[in-house]
PDB file of C-alpha atoms in Angstrom:
ATOM      1  CA  MET X   1      76.491  13.617  63.687  1.00 51.00           C
ATOM      2  CA  LYS X   2      77.879  12.820  60.085  1.00 50.00           C
ATOM      3  CA  LYS X   3      78.283   9.149  60.933  1.00 49.00           C
ATOM      4  CA  LEU X   4      74.776   8.730  62.221  1.00 44.00           C
ATOM      5  CA  PHE X   5      73.503  10.283  58.713  1.00 43.00           C
ATOM      6  CA  TYR X   6      75.667   8.148  56.764  1.00 43.00           C
ATOM      7  CA  LEU X   7      74.612   4.930  58.563  1.00 41.00           C
ATOM      8  CA  MET X   8      70.951   5.888  58.043  1.00 44.00           C
ATOM      9  CA  LEU X   9      71.537   6.133  54.457  1.00 45.00           C
ATOM     10  CA  ALA X  10      73.139   2.769  54.513  1.00 45.00           C
ATOM     11  CA  LEU X  11      70.511   0.926  56.162  1.00 43.00           C
ATOM     12  CA  PRO X  12      68.268   0.409  53.287  1.00 46.00           C
ATOM     13  CA  LEU X  13      70.896  -1.521  51.302  1.00 42.00           C
ATOM     14  CA  PHE X  14      70.762  -4.149  54.082  1.00 42.00           C
ATOM     15  CA  MET X  15      67.026  -4.664  53.998  1.00 42.00           C
ATOM     16  CA  VAL X  16      65.685  -7.891  52.577  1.00 41.00           C
ATOM     17  CA  SER X  17      62.650  -8.376  50.765  1.00 39.00           C
ATOM     18  CA  CYS X  18      60.286 -11.204  51.902  1.00 45.00           C
ATOM     19  CA  SER X  19      57.115 -12.381  50.099  1.00 49.00           C
ATOM     20  CA  ASP X  20      53.921 -11.368  51.568  1.00 48.00           C
ATOM     21  CA  ASP X  21      52.290 -14.840  50.698  1.00 56.00           C
ATOM     22  CA  ASP X  22      50.671 -16.314  53.718  1.00 63.00           C
ATOM     23  CA  ASP X  23      49.349 -19.391  51.839  1.00 79.00           C
ATOM     24  CA  LEU X  24      49.916 -22.673  53.827  1.00 83.00           C
ATOM     25  CA  PRO X  25      50.740 -25.772  51.930  1.00 87.00           C
ATOM     26  CA  ASN X  26      47.972 -28.451  51.119  1.00 88.00           C
ATOM     27  CA  VAL X  27      49.300 -30.933  53.345  1.00 89.00           C
ATOM     28  CA  GLY X  28      48.050 -33.444  56.125  1.00 90.00           C
ATOM     29  CA  ILE X  29      49.685 -34.803  59.109  1.00 90.00           C
ATOM     30  CA  THR X  30      48.846 -38.208  60.556  1.00 90.00           C
ATOM     31  CA  ALA X  31      50.029 -39.448  64.014  1.00 90.00           C
ATOM     32  CA  ASN X  32      49.657 -43.362  64.670  1.00 91.00           C
ATOM     33  CA  PHE X  33      49.527 -44.246  68.560  1.00 91.00           C
ATOM     34  CA  GLU X  34      49.977 -47.793  70.120  1.00 93.00           C
ATOM     35  CA  GLY X  35      50.008 -49.095  73.784  1.00 93.00           C
ATOM     36  CA  GLY X  36      46.327 -47.901  74.634  1.00 91.00           C
ATOM     37  CA  THR X  37      42.580 -47.980  73.452  1.00 92.00           C
ATOM     38  CA  GLN X  38      41.049 -45.018  71.710  1.00 90.00           C
ATOM     39  CA  VAL X  39      37.431 -44.439  72.870  1.00 90.00           C
ATOM     40  CA  ASN X  40      35.223 -41.498  71.892  1.00 84.00           C
ATOM     41  CA  GLY X  41      38.274 -39.226  70.756  1.00 82.00           C
ATOM     42  CA  SER X  42      40.540 -39.797  73.885  1.00 89.00           C
ATOM     43  CA  TYR X  43      43.366 -42.427  74.065  1.00 93.00           C
ATOM     44  CA  TYR X  44      43.150 -44.644  77.348  1.00 95.00           C
ATOM     45  CA  VAL X  45      46.414 -46.068  78.751  1.00 96.00           C
ATOM     46  CA  VAL X  46      46.523 -48.048  82.011  1.00 96.00           C
ATOM     47  CA  ARG X  47      49.069 -46.828  84.335  1.00 97.00           C
ATOM     48  CA  GLY X  48      52.281 -48.306  84.138  1.00 95.00           C
ATOM     49  CA  ASP X  49      52.023 -49.234  80.221  1.00 96.00           C
ATOM     50  CA  THR X  50      53.978 -47.384  77.672  1.00 96.00           C
ATOM     51  CA  LEU X  51      52.178 -45.136  75.213  1.00 96.00           C
ATOM     52  CA  TYR X  52      53.987 -45.127  71.925  1.00 96.00           C
ATOM     53  CA  VAL X  53      53.557 -42.582  69.135  1.00 95.00           C
ATOM     54  CA  GLU X  54      54.649 -44.807  66.415  1.00 94.00           C
ATOM     55  CA  GLY X  55      55.283 -41.735  64.119  1.00 92.00           C
ATOM     56  CA  MET X  56      54.168 -38.740  62.129  1.00 92.00           C
ATOM     57  CA  THR X  57      53.327 -39.249  58.414  1.00 91.00           C
ATOM     58  CA  LEU X  58      53.294 -36.252  56.163  1.00 91.00           C
ATOM     59  CA  GLU X  59      50.396 -36.335  53.400  1.00 90.00           C
ATOM     60  CA  ASN X  60      51.023 -34.130  50.733  1.00 88.00           C
ATOM     61  CA  TYR X  61      47.981 -33.153  48.562  1.00 88.00           C
ATOM     62  CA  GLY X  62      49.463 -30.313  46.736  1.00 81.00           C
ATOM     63  CA  SER X  63      51.874 -30.774  43.590  1.00 75.00           C
ATOM     64  CA  ASP X  64      55.217 -29.604  45.394  1.00 83.00           C
ATOM     65  CA  GLU X  65      57.589 -31.301  47.675  1.00 91.00           C
ATOM     66  CA  ALA X  66      57.032 -30.938  51.358  1.00 91.00           C
ATOM     67  CA  THR X  67      58.481 -32.797  54.630  1.00 92.00           C
ATOM     68  CA  ILE X  68      58.486 -32.700  58.150  1.00 93.00           C
ATOM     69  CA  GLY X  69      61.505 -31.057  60.139  1.00 91.00           C
ATOM     70  CA  GLY X  70      61.490 -32.968  63.251  1.00 92.00           C
ATOM     71  CA  VAL X  71      58.782 -33.300  66.007  1.00 96.00           C
ATOM     72  CA  ARG X  72      58.754 -31.711  69.597  1.00 97.00           C
ATOM     73  CA  TYR X  73      56.584 -33.592  72.000  1.00 97.00           C
ATOM     74  CA  PHE X  74      54.680 -32.166  75.021  1.00 97.00           C
ATOM     75  CA  LEU X  75      52.778 -33.583  77.789  1.00 97.00           C
ATOM     76  CA  ASP X  76      50.512 -31.096  79.666  1.00 97.00           C
ATOM     77  CA  TYR X  77      52.375 -28.212  77.904  1.00 96.00           C
ATOM     78  CA  MET X  78      55.912 -29.479  79.247  1.00 97.00           C
ATOM     79  CA  PRO X  79      58.429 -30.802  76.729  1.00 97.00           C
ATOM     80  CA  ILE X  80      58.897 -34.689  76.945  1.00 97.00           C
ATOM     81  CA  GLY X  81      61.155 -35.299  74.060  1.00 96.00           C
ATOM     82  CA  THR X  82      62.213 -34.385  70.195  1.00 96.00           C
ATOM     83  CA  SER X  83      62.369 -36.805  67.482  1.00 96.00           C
ATOM     84  CA  ILE X  84      64.426 -35.935  64.613  1.00 95.00           C
ATOM     85  CA  VAL X  85      64.659 -38.967  62.665  1.00 94.00           C
ATOM     86  CA  PRO X  86      61.848 -40.274  60.429  1.00 93.00           C
ATOM     87  CA  PRO X  87      59.130 -41.454  61.260  1.00 94.00           C
ATOM     88  CA  TYR X  88      59.527 -39.217  64.372  1.00 95.00           C
ATOM     89  CA  GLY X  89      58.215 -41.547  67.271  1.00 95.00           C
ATOM     90  CA  ILE X  90      58.429 -41.468  70.656  1.00 96.00           C
ATOM     91  CA  SER X  91      57.449 -43.695  73.797  1.00 96.00           C
ATOM     92  CA  ILE X  92      55.995 -42.276  77.058  1.00 96.00           C
ATOM     93  CA  VAL X  93      56.038 -44.179  80.146  1.00 95.00           C
ATOM     94  CA  THR X  94      53.201 -43.754  82.307  1.00 96.00           C
ATOM     95  CA  ASP X  95      54.306 -45.049  85.792  1.00 95.00           C
ATOM     96  CA  ASN X  96      54.657 -41.720  87.203  1.00 94.00           C
ATOM     97  CA  LEU X  97      51.628 -39.945  85.446  1.00 96.00           C
ATOM     98  CA  PRO X  98      48.648 -39.447  87.815  1.00 97.00           C
ATOM     99  CA  VAL X  99      45.321 -41.195  86.762  1.00 97.00           C
ATOM    100  CA  GLY X 100      43.168 -38.820  84.855  1.00 96.00           C
ATOM    101  CA  ASN X 101      43.010 -36.593  81.801  1.00 96.00           C
ATOM    102  CA  HIS X 102      46.270 -35.394  80.079  1.00 97.00           C
ATOM    103  CA  LEU X 103      47.151 -33.473  76.897  1.00 96.00           C
ATOM    104  CA  LEU X 104      49.845 -34.931  74.281  1.00 96.00           C
ATOM    105  CA  GLN X 105      50.973 -32.443  71.875  1.00 96.00           C
ATOM    106  CA  ALA X 106      53.348 -32.574  68.958  1.00 95.00           C
ATOM    107  CA  GLU X 107      54.680 -29.720  67.200  1.00 95.00           C
ATOM    108  CA  MET X 108      56.901 -29.760  63.946  1.00 95.00           C
ATOM    109  CA  PRO X 109      57.964 -27.606  61.023  1.00 95.00           C
ATOM    110  CA  ILE X 110      56.468 -28.169  57.646  1.00 93.00           C
ATOM    111  CA  TYR X 111      58.914 -27.419  54.686  1.00 92.00           C
ATOM    112  CA  ALA X 112      57.247 -26.928  51.434  1.00 91.00           C
ATOM    113  CA  VAL X 113      58.503 -25.782  48.253  1.00 90.00           C
ATOM    114  CA  GLY X 114      57.203 -22.640  47.098  1.00 87.00           C
ATOM    115  CA  TYR X 115      55.967 -21.832  50.833  1.00 88.00           C
ATOM    116  CA  SER X 116      57.064 -20.073  53.859  1.00 87.00           C
ATOM    117  CA  ILE X 117      58.234 -22.499  56.676  1.00 89.00           C
ATOM    118  CA  CYS X 118      55.018 -23.178  58.961  1.00 90.00           C
ATOM    119  CA  THR X 119      54.358 -25.147  62.087  1.00 91.00           C
ATOM    120  CA  GLY X 120      52.079 -28.251  62.411  1.00 91.00           C
ATOM    121  CA  TYR X 121      50.345 -29.076  65.550  1.00 92.00           C
ATOM    122  CA  ILE X 122      48.513 -32.264  66.703  1.00 92.00           C
ATOM    123  CA  SER X 123      46.875 -32.684  70.279  1.00 92.00           C
ATOM    124  CA  LYS X 124      45.600 -35.726  71.588  1.00 93.00           C
ATOM    125  CA  LYS X 125      43.691 -36.261  74.813  1.00 95.00           C
ATOM    126  CA  VAL X 126      45.196 -39.044  76.936  1.00 96.00           C
ATOM    127  CA  THR X 127      43.453 -40.608  79.790  1.00 96.00           C
ATOM    128  CA  ILE X 128      45.523 -42.505  82.162  1.00 97.00           C
ATOM    129  CA  VAL X 129      43.434 -45.332  84.176  1.00 97.00           C
ATOM    130  CA  GLY X 130      44.398 -47.482  87.102  1.00 95.00           C
ATOM    131  CA  GLU X 131      43.241 -50.651  85.572  1.00 95.00           C
ATOM    132  CA  ALA X 132      42.278 -52.047  82.150  1.00 93.00           C
ATOM    133  CA  ALA X 133      38.588 -52.150  83.666  1.00 94.00           C
ATOM    134  CA  ASP X 134      38.363 -48.549  83.804  1.00 94.00           C
ATOM    135  CA  ILE X 135      38.537 -48.203  80.035  1.00 93.00           C
ATOM    136  CA  PRO X 136      35.019 -47.546  78.793  1.00 92.00           C
ATOM    137  CA  GLU X 137      33.804 -49.962  76.356  1.00 87.00           C
ATOM    138  CA  VAL X 138      34.529 -49.294  72.422  1.00 78.00           C
ATOM    139  CA  THR X 139      31.391 -48.790  70.509  1.00 69.00           C
ATOM    140  CA  VAL X 140      32.951 -47.769  67.131  1.00 63.00           C
ATOM    141  CA  PRO X 141      36.352 -49.491  66.084  1.00 58.00           C
ATOM    142  CA  ASP X 142      39.310 -46.712  65.652  1.00 58.00           C
ATOM    143  CA  ASN X 143      42.344 -47.337  64.031  1.00 56.00           C
ATOM    144  CA  GLY X 144      44.215 -45.297  66.846  1.00 54.00           C
ATOM    145  CA  ALA X 145      45.685 -42.540  64.203  1.00 59.00           C
ATOM    146  CA  GLU X 146      44.889 -38.407  64.841  1.00 60.00           C
ATOM    147  CA  LYS X 147      44.922 -36.435  61.577  1.00 58.00           C
ATOM    148  CA  ALA X 148      45.446 -32.819  61.245  1.00 56.00           C
ATOM    149  CA  VAL X 149      45.116 -31.255  57.888  1.00 49.00           C
ATOM    150  CA  PHE X 150      46.564 -28.178  56.607  1.00 49.00           C
ATOM    151  CA  LYS X 151      45.196 -26.593  53.427  1.00 43.00           C
ATOM    152  CA  SER X 152      46.044 -23.550  51.481  1.00 41.00           C
ATOM    153  CA  ALA X 153      43.654 -20.502  51.497  1.00 41.00           C
ATOM    154  CA  ASP X 154      43.123 -21.484  47.727  1.00 45.00           C
ATOM    155  CA  ASN X 155      41.701 -25.002  48.526  1.00 42.00           C
ATOM    156  CA  ASP X 156      39.305 -23.953  51.077  1.00 41.00           C
TER     157      ASP X 156
END
Protein backbone atom coordinates (compact mmCIF):
# COMPACT_ATOMS: atom_id res chain seq x y z
CA MET A 1 0.00 0.00 0.00
CA LYS A 2 2.89 2.36 0.76
CA LYS A 3 4.36 1.72 -2.71
CA LEU A 4 1.05 2.73 -4.34
CA PHE A 5 0.93 5.90 -2.24
CA TYR A 6 4.50 6.87 -3.23
CA LEU A 7 3.73 6.13 -6.88
CA MET A 8 0.71 8.44 -6.74
CA LEU A 9 2.93 11.21 -5.34
CA ALA A 10 5.49 10.71 -8.12
CA LEU A 11 2.99 10.85 -11.02
CA PRO A 12 2.71 14.66 -11.16
CA LEU A 13 6.46 14.83 -11.82
CA PHE A 14 5.96 13.03 -15.16
CA MET A 15 3.12 15.15 -16.52
CA VAL A 16 3.94 17.33 -19.51
CA SER A 17 2.60 20.78 -20.10
CA CYS A 18 0.91 21.31 -23.45
CA SER A 19 -0.28 24.49 -25.08
CA ASP A 20 -4.02 24.88 -25.31
CA ASP A 21 -3.56 26.95 -28.46
CA ASP A 22 -5.76 25.42 -31.16
CA ASP A 23 -4.93 27.91 -33.90
CA LEU A 24 -4.25 26.53 -37.35
CA PRO A 25 -1.40 27.83 -39.48
CA ASN A 26 -2.39 30.18 -42.26
CA VAL A 27 -1.49 27.94 -45.21
CA GLY A 28 -3.02 26.58 -48.38
CA ILE A 29 -2.43 23.33 -50.23
CA THR A 30 -2.64 23.00 -54.00
CA ALA A 31 -2.73 19.67 -55.84
CA ASN A 32 -1.90 19.54 -59.56
CA PHE A 33 -3.41 16.80 -61.72
CA GLU A 34 -2.50 15.52 -65.20
CA GLY A 35 -3.86 12.75 -67.41
CA GLY A 36 -7.51 13.73 -67.60
CA THR A 37 -9.97 16.55 -68.06
CA GLN A 38 -11.53 18.62 -65.31
CA VAL A 39 -15.19 19.48 -65.90
CA ASN A 40 -17.54 21.03 -63.34
CA GLY A 41 -15.54 20.03 -60.28
CA SER A 42 -14.90 16.42 -61.36
CA TYR A 43 -11.78 15.06 -62.99
CA TYR A 44 -12.57 12.73 -65.93
CA VAL A 45 -10.12 10.00 -66.90
CA VAL A 46 -10.53 7.44 -69.68
CA ARG A 47 -10.30 3.90 -68.31
CA GLY A 48 -6.84 2.54 -69.06
CA ASP A 49 -5.14 5.95 -68.89
CA THR A 50 -2.98 6.97 -65.96
CA LEU A 51 -4.03 9.77 -63.63
CA TYR A 52 -1.05 11.73 -62.32
CA VAL A 53 -1.03 13.80 -59.19
CA GLU A 54 1.98 15.88 -60.12
CA GLY A 55 2.39 17.02 -56.55
CA MET A 56 1.22 18.97 -53.54
CA THR A 57 2.34 22.52 -52.99
CA LEU A 58 2.13 24.29 -49.64
CA GLU A 59 1.38 28.00 -49.87
CA ASN A 60 2.33 29.82 -46.68
CA TYR A 61 0.21 32.92 -46.04
CA GLY A 62 1.72 33.51 -42.59
CA SER A 63 5.11 34.78 -41.52
CA ASP A 64 6.31 31.53 -39.93
CA GLU A 65 7.96 28.66 -41.80
CA ALA A 66 5.74 25.70 -42.74
CA THR A 67 6.17 22.44 -44.63
CA ILE A 68 4.39 19.22 -45.58
CA GLY A 69 5.69 16.02 -43.98
CA GLY A 70 4.59 13.55 -46.67
CA VAL A 71 1.31 12.66 -48.37
CA ARG A 72 -0.86 9.54 -48.02
CA TYR A 73 -3.25 8.88 -50.91
CA PHE A 74 -6.60 7.07 -50.78
CA LEU A 75 -8.97 6.02 -53.56
CA ASP A 76 -12.52 5.29 -52.47
CA TYR A 77 -11.31 5.37 -48.83
CA MET A 78 -8.69 2.65 -49.47
CA PRO A 79 -4.97 3.51 -49.15
CA ILE A 80 -3.15 3.41 -52.49
CA GLY A 81 0.23 4.91 -51.68
CA THR A 82 2.42 7.33 -49.80
CA SER A 83 4.90 9.87 -51.08
CA ILE A 84 7.50 11.28 -48.70
CA VAL A 85 9.65 13.07 -51.28
CA PRO A 86 8.71 16.54 -52.60
CA PRO A 87 6.70 17.28 -54.69
CA TYR A 88 4.71 14.33 -53.19
CA GLY A 89 3.28 13.03 -56.47
CA ILE A 90 1.71 9.69 -57.37
CA SER A 91 0.48 7.96 -60.53
CA ILE A 92 -2.77 6.02 -60.53
CA VAL A 93 -3.31 3.39 -63.22
CA THR A 94 -7.02 3.14 -64.06
CA ASP A 95 -7.00 -0.21 -65.90
CA ASN A 96 -8.78 -2.07 -63.09
CA LEU A 97 -11.08 0.71 -61.90
CA PRO A 98 -14.77 0.38 -62.74
CA VAL A 99 -16.41 3.05 -64.88
CA GLY A 100 -18.14 5.60 -62.68
CA ASN A 101 -17.46 8.03 -59.85
CA HIS A 102 -14.59 7.61 -57.40
CA LEU A 103 -13.12 9.69 -54.59
CA LEU A 104 -9.41 10.53 -54.52
CA GLN A 105 -8.17 11.79 -51.16
CA ALA A 106 -4.83 13.04 -49.88
CA GLU A 107 -3.85 13.42 -46.23
CA MET A 108 -0.71 15.14 -45.02
CA PRO A 109 0.80 16.43 -41.79
CA ILE A 110 1.56 20.15 -41.82
CA TYR A 111 4.42 21.36 -39.69
CA ALA A 112 4.46 25.11 -38.99
CA VAL A 113 6.68 27.01 -36.59
CA GLY A 114 4.70 28.14 -33.55
CA TYR A 115 1.72 25.84 -34.18
CA SER A 116 0.74 22.33 -33.19
CA ILE A 117 1.06 19.72 -35.93
CA CYS A 118 -2.13 19.70 -37.99
CA THR A 119 -3.40 17.47 -40.78
CA GLY A 120 -4.37 18.74 -44.21
CA TYR A 121 -6.89 16.96 -46.44
CA ILE A 122 -7.79 17.31 -50.09
CA SER A 123 -10.43 15.28 -51.85
CA LYS A 124 -11.27 15.22 -55.54
CA LYS A 125 -14.09 13.53 -57.39
CA VAL A 126 -12.67 11.37 -60.19
CA THR A 127 -14.93 9.94 -62.86
CA ILE A 128 -13.67 7.01 -64.92
CA VAL A 129 -15.25 6.85 -68.39
CA GLY A 130 -15.13 4.10 -71.01
CA GLU A 131 -13.94 6.31 -73.86
CA ALA A 132 -12.97 9.93 -74.49
CA ALA A 133 -16.35 10.65 -76.12
CA ASP A 134 -18.02 10.11 -72.71
CA ILE A 135 -16.27 13.15 -71.21
CA PRO A 136 -18.65 16.14 -71.04
CA GLU A 137 -17.76 19.23 -73.02
CA VAL A 138 -15.58 21.76 -71.20
CA THR A 139 -17.48 25.04 -70.94
CA VAL A 140 -15.05 26.91 -68.66
CA PRO A 141 -11.34 26.13 -68.96
CA ASP A 142 -9.77 24.82 -65.74
CA ASN A 143 -6.10 24.41 -64.91
CA GLY A 144 -6.48 20.99 -63.27
CA ALA A 145 -5.47 22.20 -59.80
CA GLU A 146 -7.41 21.61 -56.61
CA LYS A 147 -6.85 23.90 -53.63
CA ALA A 148 -7.57 23.65 -49.93
CA VAL A 149 -6.89 26.57 -47.62
CA PHE A 150 -6.32 26.34 -43.89
CA LYS A 151 -6.54 29.59 -41.94
CA SER A 152 -5.96 30.30 -38.31
CA ALA A 153 -8.88 31.56 -36.22
CA ASP A 154 -7.24 35.03 -36.11
CA ASN A 155 -7.54 35.46 -39.89
CA ASP A 156 -11.20 34.58 -40.48
